[in-house]
mmCIF file of C-alpha atoms in Angstrom:
data_model
loop_
_atom_site.group_PDB
_atom_site.id
_atom_site.type_symbol
_atom_site.label_atom_id
_atom_site.label_comp_id
_atom_site.label_asym_id
_atom_site.label_seq_id
_atom_site.Cartn_x
_atom_site.Cartn_y
_atom_site.Cartn_z
ATOM 1 C CA UNK A 1 -0.070 0.057 -0.021
ATOM 2 C CA UNK A 2 1.177 3.259 -0.821
ATOM 3 C CA UNK A 3 1.834 6.156 1.869
ATOM 4 C CA UNK A 4 2.004 10.067 1.876
ATOM 5 C CA UNK A 5 3.629 11.881 4.767
ATOM 6 C CA UNK A 6 3.185 15.326 5.168
ATOM 7 C CA UNK A 7 5.338 16.311 7.993
ATOM 8 C CA UNK A 8 4.204 20.283 8.315
ATOM 9 C CA UNK A 9 0.943 20.474 9.980
ATOM 10 C CA UNK A 10 0.959 24.068 9.691
ATOM 11 C CA UNK A 11 2.935 26.938 8.458
ATOM 12 C CA UNK A 12 2.877 30.681 7.754
ATOM 13 C CA UNK A 13 4.831 33.041 5.121
ATOM 14 C CA UNK A 14 4.760 36.560 4.966
ATOM 15 C CA UNK A 15 2.690 38.129 1.722
ATOM 16 C CA UNK A 16 5.463 37.977 -1.366
ATOM 17 C CA UNK A 17 7.981 35.643 0.189
ATOM 18 C CA UNK A 18 8.678 32.039 -0.621
ATOM 19 C CA UNK A 19 7.433 28.951 1.054
ATOM 20 C CA UNK A 20 8.175 25.527 0.686
ATOM 21 C CA UNK A 21 6.132 22.573 1.641
ATOM 22 C CA UNK A 22 7.380 19.112 2.109
ATOM 23 C CA UNK A 23 5.748 15.661 1.112
ATOM 24 C CA UNK A 24 7.224 12.198 0.961
ATOM 25 C CA UNK A 25 5.419 9.079 -0.211
ATOM 26 C CA UNK A 26 6.487 5.422 -0.149
ATOM 27 C CA UNK A 27 5.708 2.917 -2.848
ATOM 28 C CA UNK A 28 7.235 -0.155 -4.568
ATOM 29 C CA UNK A 29 5.943 0.987 -7.693
ATOM 30 C CA UNK A 30 7.836 2.814 -10.440
ATOM 31 C CA UNK A 31 5.299 4.713 -12.598
ATOM 32 C CA UNK A 32 2.709 6.997 -11.021
ATOM 33 C CA UNK A 33 1.313 10.654 -10.522
ATOM 34 C CA UNK A 34 1.976 12.953 -7.885
ATOM 35 C CA UNK A 35 -0.306 15.906 -6.954
ATOM 36 C CA UNK A 36 -0.941 18.771 -5.047
ATOM 37 C CA UNK A 37 -4.342 20.003 -4.232
ATOM 38 C CA UNK A 38 -5.151 23.292 -2.526
ATOM 39 C CA UNK A 39 -8.221 23.593 -0.347
ATOM 40 C CA UNK A 40 -8.875 26.958 0.526
ATOM 41 C CA UNK A 41 -11.694 27.913 3.234
ATOM 42 C CA UNK A 42 -14.503 27.141 0.678
ATOM 43 C CA UNK A 43 -13.225 23.701 1.022
ATOM 44 C CA UNK A 44 -13.276 23.153 -2.918
ATOM 45 C CA UNK A 45 -10.288 21.218 -3.829
ATOM 46 C CA UNK A 46 -8.354 22.724 -6.634
ATOM 47 C CA UNK A 47 -5.502 21.333 -8.437
ATOM 48 C CA UNK A 48 -2.265 23.156 -8.244
ATOM 49 C CA UNK A 49 0.348 21.177 -9.598
ATOM 50 C CA UNK A 50 0.677 17.469 -11.082
ATOM 51 C CA UNK A 51 3.934 15.713 -12.042
ATOM 52 C CA UNK A 52 4.425 12.241 -13.972
ATOM 53 C CA UNK A 53 7.112 10.122 -12.016
ATOM 54 C CA UNK A 54 8.630 9.159 -15.636
ATOM 55 C CA UNK A 55 9.407 12.664 -16.339
ATOM 56 C CA UNK A 56 12.644 14.107 -14.551
ATOM 57 C CA UNK A 57 12.169 17.745 -15.054
ATOM 58 C CA UNK A 58 10.442 19.526 -12.235
ATOM 59 C CA UNK A 59 6.669 20.397 -13.201
ATOM 60 C CA UNK A 60 5.776 24.174 -13.024
ATOM 61 C CA UNK A 61 2.630 26.064 -12.868
ATOM 62 C CA UNK A 62 3.430 29.918 -12.476
ATOM 63 C CA UNK A 63 4.297 31.031 -9.075
ATOM 64 C CA UNK A 64 3.928 27.275 -8.132
ATOM 65 C CA UNK A 65 7.054 24.795 -8.769
ATOM 66 C CA UNK A 66 7.820 21.175 -7.591
ATOM 67 C CA UNK A 67 11.272 19.505 -6.580
ATOM 68 C CA UNK A 68 10.279 15.688 -7.196
ATOM 69 C CA UNK A 69 13.143 13.747 -6.177
ATOM 70 C CA UNK A 70 12.343 10.282 -7.083
ATOM 71 C CA UNK A 71 15.011 8.337 -5.396
ATOM 72 C CA UNK A 72 14.313 10.197 -2.051
ATOM 73 C CA UNK A 73 10.415 9.661 -2.907
ATOM 74 C CA UNK A 74 10.037 13.353 -2.211
ATOM 75 C CA UNK A 75 7.669 15.862 -3.339
ATOM 76 C CA UNK A 76 7.870 19.266 -2.227
ATOM 77 C CA UNK A 77 5.924 22.236 -3.412
ATOM 78 C CA UNK A 78 7.583 25.801 -3.406
ATOM 79 C CA UNK A 79 4.831 28.827 -3.845
ATOM 80 C CA UNK A 80 6.717 31.983 -4.919
ATOM 81 C CA UNK A 81 5.499 35.663 -4.175
ATOM 82 C CA UNK A 82 2.891 33.882 -1.674
ATOM 83 C CA UNK A 83 -0.401 35.835 -2.081
ATOM 84 C CA UNK A 84 -3.198 36.238 0.352
ATOM 85 C CA UNK A 85 -5.403 33.759 -1.610
ATOM 86 C CA UNK A 86 -2.784 31.112 -1.174
ATOM 87 C CA UNK A 87 -4.012 30.752 2.002
ATOM 88 C CA UNK A 88 -5.490 27.403 2.239
ATOM 89 C CA UNK A 89 -4.674 23.438 3.156
ATOM 90 C CA UNK A 90 -2.563 21.854 0.876
ATOM 91 C CA UNK A 91 -2.955 18.333 0.364
ATOM 92 C CA UNK A 92 -0.094 16.380 -1.309
ATOM 93 C CA UNK A 93 -1.729 13.064 -3.157
ATOM 94 C CA UNK A 94 -0.226 9.728 -4.799
ATOM 95 C CA UNK A 95 -1.856 7.532 -7.994
ATOM 96 C CA UNK A 96 -0.647 4.455 -9.260
ATOM 97 C CA UNK A 97 -0.574 5.092 -13.057
ATOM 98 C CA UNK A 98 -1.827 1.159 -13.340
ATOM 99 C CA UNK A 99 -5.470 1.234 -14.437
ATOM 100 C CA UNK A 100 -8.815 0.294 -12.484
ATOM 101 C CA UNK A 101 -9.353 1.064 -9.094
ATOM 102 C CA UNK A 102 -5.565 1.474 -8.763
ATOM 103 C CA UNK A 103 -6.559 5.210 -10.070
ATOM 104 C CA UNK A 104 -7.903 6.325 -6.668
ATOM 105 C CA UNK A 105 -5.866 9.087 -4.971
ATOM 106 C CA UNK A 106 -3.625 8.570 -1.631
ATOM 107 C CA UNK A 107 -3.515 11.880 -0.015
ATOM 108 C CA UNK A 108 -1.428 13.470 2.598
ATOM 109 C CA UNK A 109 -2.680 14.609 6.066
ATOM 110 C CA UNK A 110 -2.318 17.786 4.606
ATOM 111 C CA UNK A 111 -0.208 21.205 5.756
ATOM 112 C CA UNK A 112 -2.208 24.404 6.473
ATOM 113 C CA UNK A 113 -0.678 27.559 5.135
ATOM 114 C CA UNK A 114 -1.091 31.137 5.949
ATOM 115 C CA UNK A 115 -0.033 33.921 4.164
ATOM 116 C CA UNK A 116 0.484 36.995 6.364
ATOM 117 C CA UNK A 117 -0.272 40.691 5.245
ATOM 118 C CA UNK B 1 -13.394 22.100 -18.936
ATOM 119 C CA UNK B 2 -13.808 19.101 -16.464
ATOM 120 C CA UNK B 3 -16.375 20.499 -14.222
ATOM 121 C CA UNK B 4 -18.077 18.430 -11.681
ATOM 122 C CA UNK B 5 -21.186 19.652 -9.722
ATOM 123 C CA UNK B 6 -22.517 18.309 -6.620
ATOM 124 C CA UNK B 7 -25.511 19.096 -4.776
ATOM 125 C CA UNK B 8 -26.638 19.944 -2.581
ATOM 126 C CA UNK B 9 -23.935 21.959 -0.976
ATOM 127 C CA UNK B 10 -25.262 21.651 2.496
ATOM 128 C CA UNK B 11 -28.317 19.541 4.192
ATOM 129 C CA UNK B 12 -29.660 19.352 7.667
ATOM 130 C CA UNK B 13 -31.691 16.280 8.353
ATOM 131 C CA UNK B 14 -33.751 14.765 11.321
ATOM 132 C CA UNK B 15 -32.105 11.583 12.435
ATOM 133 C CA UNK B 16 -33.355 8.196 10.997
ATOM 134 C CA UNK B 17 -33.777 9.807 7.673
ATOM 135 C CA UNK B 18 -32.197 9.422 4.431
ATOM 136 C CA UNK B 19 -29.948 11.632 2.143
ATOM 137 C CA UNK B 20 -29.322 11.517 -1.229
ATOM 138 C CA UNK B 21 -25.842 13.831 -2.485
ATOM 139 C CA UNK B 22 -25.727 13.933 -6.339
ATOM 140 C CA UNK B 23 -22.290 14.392 -8.226
ATOM 141 C CA UNK B 24 -22.621 15.170 -11.910
ATOM 142 C CA UNK B 25 -19.516 15.293 -14.880
ATOM 143 C CA UNK B 26 -20.768 18.409 -16.612
ATOM 144 C CA UNK B 27 -18.494 18.327 -19.651
ATOM 145 C CA UNK B 28 -17.119 15.075 -19.972
ATOM 146 C CA UNK B 29 -17.609 11.273 -19.225
ATOM 147 C CA UNK B 30 -16.365 9.659 -15.902
ATOM 148 C CA UNK B 31 -16.441 6.203 -15.820
ATOM 149 C CA UNK B 32 -15.473 6.432 -12.436
ATOM 150 C CA UNK B 33 -16.360 8.443 -9.575
ATOM 151 C CA UNK B 34 -14.974 8.475 -5.916
ATOM 152 C CA UNK B 35 -16.567 9.618 -2.636
ATOM 153 C CA UNK B 36 -14.617 11.169 -0.069
ATOM 154 C CA UNK B 37 -15.572 11.662 3.661
ATOM 155 C CA UNK B 38 -13.918 14.801 5.170
ATOM 156 C CA UNK B 39 -13.632 15.794 9.070
ATOM 157 C CA UNK B 40 -12.533 19.207 10.461
ATOM 158 C CA UNK B 41 -8.954 19.998 9.612
ATOM 159 C CA UNK B 42 -8.377 16.362 8.445
ATOM 160 C CA UNK B 43 -7.754 15.021 5.556
ATOM 161 C CA UNK B 44 -10.231 13.391 2.807
ATOM 162 C CA UNK B 45 -10.803 9.948 3.459
ATOM 163 C CA UNK B 46 -11.879 7.705 0.700
ATOM 164 C CA UNK B 47 -15.023 5.941 1.240
ATOM 165 C CA UNK B 48 -15.761 4.378 -2.271
ATOM 166 C CA UNK B 49 -15.047 3.785 -5.754
ATOM 167 C CA UNK B 50 -17.887 4.527 -7.835
ATOM 168 C CA UNK B 51 -18.096 2.506 -11.533
ATOM 169 C CA UNK B 52 -20.435 3.170 -14.133
ATOM 170 C CA UNK B 53 -22.820 0.129 -14.393
ATOM 171 C CA UNK B 54 -21.856 -1.777 -11.438
ATOM 172 C CA UNK B 55 -21.529 -2.117 -7.950
ATOM 173 C CA UNK B 56 -19.417 0.144 -6.124
ATOM 174 C CA UNK B 57 -16.232 -0.894 -4.465
ATOM 175 C CA UNK B 58 -16.017 0.117 -0.669
ATOM 176 C CA UNK B 59 -13.209 0.869 1.324
ATOM 177 C CA UNK B 60 -12.581 -1.150 4.516
ATOM 178 C CA UNK B 61 -14.823 -0.112 7.639
ATOM 179 C CA UNK B 62 -17.600 1.912 5.481
ATOM 180 C CA UNK B 63 -20.953 0.372 5.849
ATOM 181 C CA UNK B 64 -21.985 -0.588 2.199
ATOM 182 C CA UNK B 65 -25.731 -0.392 3.493
ATOM 183 C CA UNK B 66 -25.371 2.857 5.183
ATOM 184 C CA UNK B 67 -23.765 4.500 2.291
ATOM 185 C CA UNK B 68 -25.717 3.650 -0.657
ATOM 186 C CA UNK B 69 -23.746 4.351 -3.925
ATOM 187 C CA UNK B 70 -25.272 4.286 -7.740
ATOM 188 C CA UNK B 71 -23.126 5.042 -10.746
ATOM 189 C CA UNK B 72 -26.412 5.131 -13.199
ATOM 190 C CA UNK B 73 -24.691 6.868 -16.104
ATOM 191 C CA UNK B 74 -21.442 8.226 -17.149
ATOM 192 C CA UNK B 75 -22.347 11.793 -15.868
ATOM 193 C CA UNK B 76 -24.154 10.635 -12.558
ATOM 194 C CA UNK B 77 -23.174 8.954 -9.344
ATOM 195 C CA UNK B 78 -25.286 9.444 -6.079
ATOM 196 C CA UNK B 79 -24.361 9.172 -2.541
ATOM 197 C CA UNK B 80 -27.361 7.952 -0.299
ATOM 198 C CA UNK B 81 -26.730 8.400 3.670
ATOM 199 C CA UNK B 82 -29.689 5.784 5.020
ATOM 200 C CA UNK B 83 -31.096 6.056 8.126
ATOM 201 C CA UNK B 84 -28.707 9.033 9.048
ATOM 202 C CA UNK B 85 -27.398 9.472 12.660
ATOM 203 C CA UNK B 86 -25.621 12.426 14.304
ATOM 204 C CA UNK B 87 -22.054 10.767 13.846
ATOM 205 C CA UNK B 88 -22.820 10.789 9.835
ATOM 206 C CA UNK B 89 -22.656 14.350 10.030
ATOM 207 C CA UNK B 90 -19.584 15.132 7.909
ATOM 208 C CA UNK B 91 -18.507 16.736 5.026
ATOM 209 C CA UNK B 92 -18.496 14.663 1.669
ATOM 210 C CA UNK B 93 -16.758 15.359 -1.405
ATOM 211 C CA UNK B 94 -17.067 13.358 -4.556
ATOM 212 C CA UNK B 95 -14.394 13.478 -7.424
ATOM 213 C CA UNK B 96 -14.172 12.696 -11.215
ATOM 214 C CA UNK B 97 -11.281 11.870 -14.024
ATOM 215 C CA UNK B 98 -11.482 11.630 -17.718
ATOM 216 C CA UNK B 99 -8.175 9.895 -17.153
ATOM 217 C CA UNK B 100 -5.259 9.382 -14.819
ATOM 218 C CA UNK B 101 -3.219 12.150 -16.956
ATOM 219 C CA UNK B 102 -5.877 14.744 -16.586
ATOM 220 C CA UNK B 103 -6.285 14.349 -12.452
ATOM 221 C CA UNK B 104 -9.274 14.233 -10.684
ATOM 222 C CA UNK B 105 -11.647 17.170 -10.421
ATOM 223 C CA UNK B 106 -13.577 17.684 -7.303
ATOM 224 C CA UNK B 107 -17.067 18.515 -6.647
ATOM 225 C CA UNK B 108 -17.805 21.406 -4.264
ATOM 226 C CA UNK B 109 -18.776 19.123 -1.136
ATOM 227 C CA UNK B 110 -21.655 18.780 0.716
ATOM 228 C CA UNK B 111 -22.239 19.692 4.413
ATOM 229 C CA UNK B 112 -24.241 17.063 6.285
ATOM 230 C CA UNK B 113 -25.636 17.713 9.486
ATOM 231 C CA UNK B 114 -28.071 15.189 11.253
ATOM 232 C CA UNK B 115 -30.030 16.270 14.209
#
């Protein structure tokens, strides 16, 4: 079974600064996807960024980027130029690339990020 | 694209009654949908995998007879909480995908309160 660990229950950052959220995972598989989801106070889950395990290049989406270290099974999220709207719970998630019911997501416990003005 | 609509957004019901929550993929077909439960300040807990045209696959510890899931079409899955009790009060979220490479789109969630 796959597990996802987020070791930082809460973090805070000043507006316009950079923050990095940590995520590690455990799997014996080699083909999988990793995701970061954001859940603001509205509780709507929003996909922030996605990484395919077979890609060595780190994914980026505007101010969001990841540091994917496959050998270390680490998948951290960096948020640059933090904005007040980034305040949310962030969940790291894992999904096997094989088919059928294995398409389900395994979530970490989340990191509550607060961006301070 | 890839919008998932979930209704109702909140519902209050009396203990012993049943509540149905709908999850619709509006602009794509979803052969598989997922239902989660989330307690305050906690992560999402997968309850079941809903497959179009077949029985749902429930996670260990989830009562099949209490949480009835029906996936009648490629765009609609429903979760019915039967004989609800206060301990069933929670936030329920559905998700759907066009395929793993696209990731998953989540509904906006349903806050269920049983009184």
